[in-house]
């Protein structure tokens, strides 16, 4: 196992893992942003239902606020 890790490091595997992690983080960040925008839009469209559930849309989460 240790020799496999050493070989991976020597072959530049660590750099590949770092780059892959950064790419994955960017994708997850975009996914989170889209989910938050969708949530805000649903609150905007279905205000009565959200209010009935006891939820309100904070001012900074209004649709288009982050763009």
PDB file of C-alpha atoms in Angstrom:
ATOM      1  CA  UNK A   1       0.000   0.000   0.000  1.00  0.00           C
ATOM      2  CA  UNK A   2       2.733   2.486   0.957  1.00  0.00           C
ATOM      3  CA  UNK A   3       4.647   1.785  -2.227  1.00  0.00           C
ATOM      4  CA  UNK A   4       1.452   2.417  -4.240  1.00  0.00           C
ATOM      5  CA  UNK A   5       1.038   5.821  -2.604  1.00  0.00           C
ATOM      6  CA  UNK A   6       4.689   6.638  -3.252  1.00  0.00           C
ATOM      7  CA  UNK A   7       4.356   5.621  -6.878  1.00  0.00           C
ATOM      8  CA  UNK A   8       1.220   7.735  -7.232  1.00  0.00           C
ATOM      9  CA  UNK A   9       2.967  10.788  -5.788  1.00  0.00           C
ATOM     10  CA  UNK A  10       5.987  10.231  -8.000  1.00  0.00           C
ATOM     11  CA  UNK A  11       3.745   9.955 -11.069  1.00  0.00           C
ATOM     12  CA  UNK A  12       1.910  13.201 -10.339  1.00  0.00           C
ATOM     13  CA  UNK A  13      -1.213  11.517  -9.017  1.00  0.00           C
ATOM     14  CA  UNK A  14      -1.492  14.031  -6.213  1.00  0.00           C
ATOM     15  CA  UNK A  15      -1.807  16.901  -8.665  1.00  0.00           C
ATOM     16  CA  UNK A  16      -4.508  15.011 -10.503  1.00  0.00           C
ATOM     17  CA  UNK A  17      -6.404  14.448  -7.259  1.00  0.00           C
ATOM     18  CA  UNK A  18      -6.107  18.131  -6.285  1.00  0.00           C
ATOM     19  CA  UNK A  19      -7.391  19.261  -9.688  1.00  0.00           C
ATOM     20  CA  UNK A  20     -10.234  16.752  -9.615  1.00  0.00           C
ATOM     21  CA  UNK A  21     -11.222  17.921  -6.127  1.00  0.00           C
ATOM     22  CA  UNK A  22     -11.240  21.581  -7.217  1.00  0.00           C
ATOM     23  CA  UNK A  23     -13.410  20.746 -10.220  1.00  0.00           C
ATOM     24  CA  UNK A  24     -15.784  18.739  -8.026  1.00  0.00           C
ATOM     25  CA  UNK A  25     -15.973  21.642  -5.554  1.00  0.00           C
ATOM     26  CA  UNK A  26     -16.870  24.092  -8.333  1.00  0.00           C
ATOM     27  CA  UNK A  27     -19.580  21.757  -9.615  1.00  0.00           C
ATOM     28  CA  UNK A  28     -21.001  21.289  -6.113  1.00  0.00           C
ATOM     29  CA  UNK A  29     -20.959  25.045  -5.566  1.00  0.00           C
ATOM     30  CA  UNK A  30     -22.902  25.569  -8.774  1.00  0.00           C
ATOM     31  CA  UNK A  31     -25.356  22.826  -7.799  1.00  0.00           C
ATOM     32  CA  UNK A  32     -25.913  24.499  -4.417  1.00  0.00           C
ATOM     33  CA  UNK A  33     -26.427  27.907  -6.035  1.00  0.00           C
ATOM     34  CA  UNK A  34     -29.003  26.481  -8.457  1.00  0.00           C
ATOM     35  CA  UNK A  35     -30.835  24.711  -5.630  1.00  0.00           C
ATOM     36  CA  UNK A  36     -30.970  27.943  -3.614  1.00  0.00           C
ATOM     37  CA  UNK A  37     -32.243  29.908  -6.617  1.00  0.00           C
ATOM     38  CA  UNK A  38     -34.890  27.252  -7.290  1.00  0.00           C
ATOM     39  CA  UNK A  39     -35.953  27.378  -3.650  1.00  0.00           C
ATOM     40  CA  UNK A  40     -36.234  31.168  -3.773  1.00  0.00           C
ATOM     41  CA  UNK A  41     -38.225  31.038  -7.010  1.00  0.00           C
ATOM     42  CA  UNK A  42     -40.629  28.487  -5.554  1.00  0.00           C
ATOM     43  CA  UNK A  43     -41.128  30.763  -2.547  1.00  0.00           C
ATOM     44  CA  UNK A  44     -41.802  33.644  -4.928  1.00  0.00           C
ATOM     45  CA  UNK A  45     -44.303  31.691  -7.048  1.00  0.00           C
ATOM     46  CA  UNK A  46     -46.040  29.925  -4.161  1.00  0.00           C
ATOM     47  CA  UNK A  47     -45.996  32.676  -1.526  1.00  0.00           C
ATOM     48  CA  UNK A  48     -49.320  31.595  -0.001  1.00  0.00           C
ATOM     49  CA  UNK A  49     -48.194  27.983   0.399  1.00  0.00           C
ATOM     50  CA  UNK A  50     -44.841  28.987   1.881  1.00  0.00           C
ATOM     51  CA  UNK A  51     -46.576  31.322   4.317  1.00  0.00           C
ATOM     52  CA  UNK A  52     -49.014  28.566   5.301  1.00  0.00           C
ATOM     53  CA  UNK A  53     -45.997  26.390   6.108  1.00  0.00           C
ATOM     54  CA  UNK A  54     -44.581  29.162   8.268  1.00  0.00           C
ATOM     55  CA  UNK A  55     -41.739  29.969   5.897  1.00  0.00           C
ATOM     56  CA  UNK A  56     -40.825  33.385   4.625  1.00  0.00           C
ATOM     57  CA  UNK A  57     -38.298  34.463   2.030  1.00  0.00           C
ATOM     58  CA  UNK A  58     -35.486  36.565   3.509  1.00  0.00           C
ATOM     59  CA  UNK A  59     -34.746  39.730   1.533  1.00  0.00           C
ATOM     60  CA  UNK A  60     -31.252  38.572   0.469  1.00  0.00           C
ATOM     61  CA  UNK A  61     -32.650  35.319  -1.003  1.00  0.00           C
ATOM     62  CA  UNK A  62     -35.142  36.958  -3.320  1.00  0.00           C
ATOM     63  CA  UNK A  63     -34.962  35.716  -6.913  1.00  0.00           C
ATOM     64  CA  UNK A  64     -32.170  37.438  -8.801  1.00  0.00           C
ATOM     65  CA  UNK A  65     -30.570  38.936  -5.680  1.00  0.00           C
ATOM     66  CA  UNK A  66     -27.351  36.973  -6.090  1.00  0.00           C
ATOM     67  CA  UNK A  67     -26.947  37.625  -9.809  1.00  0.00           C
TER      68      UNK A  67
END
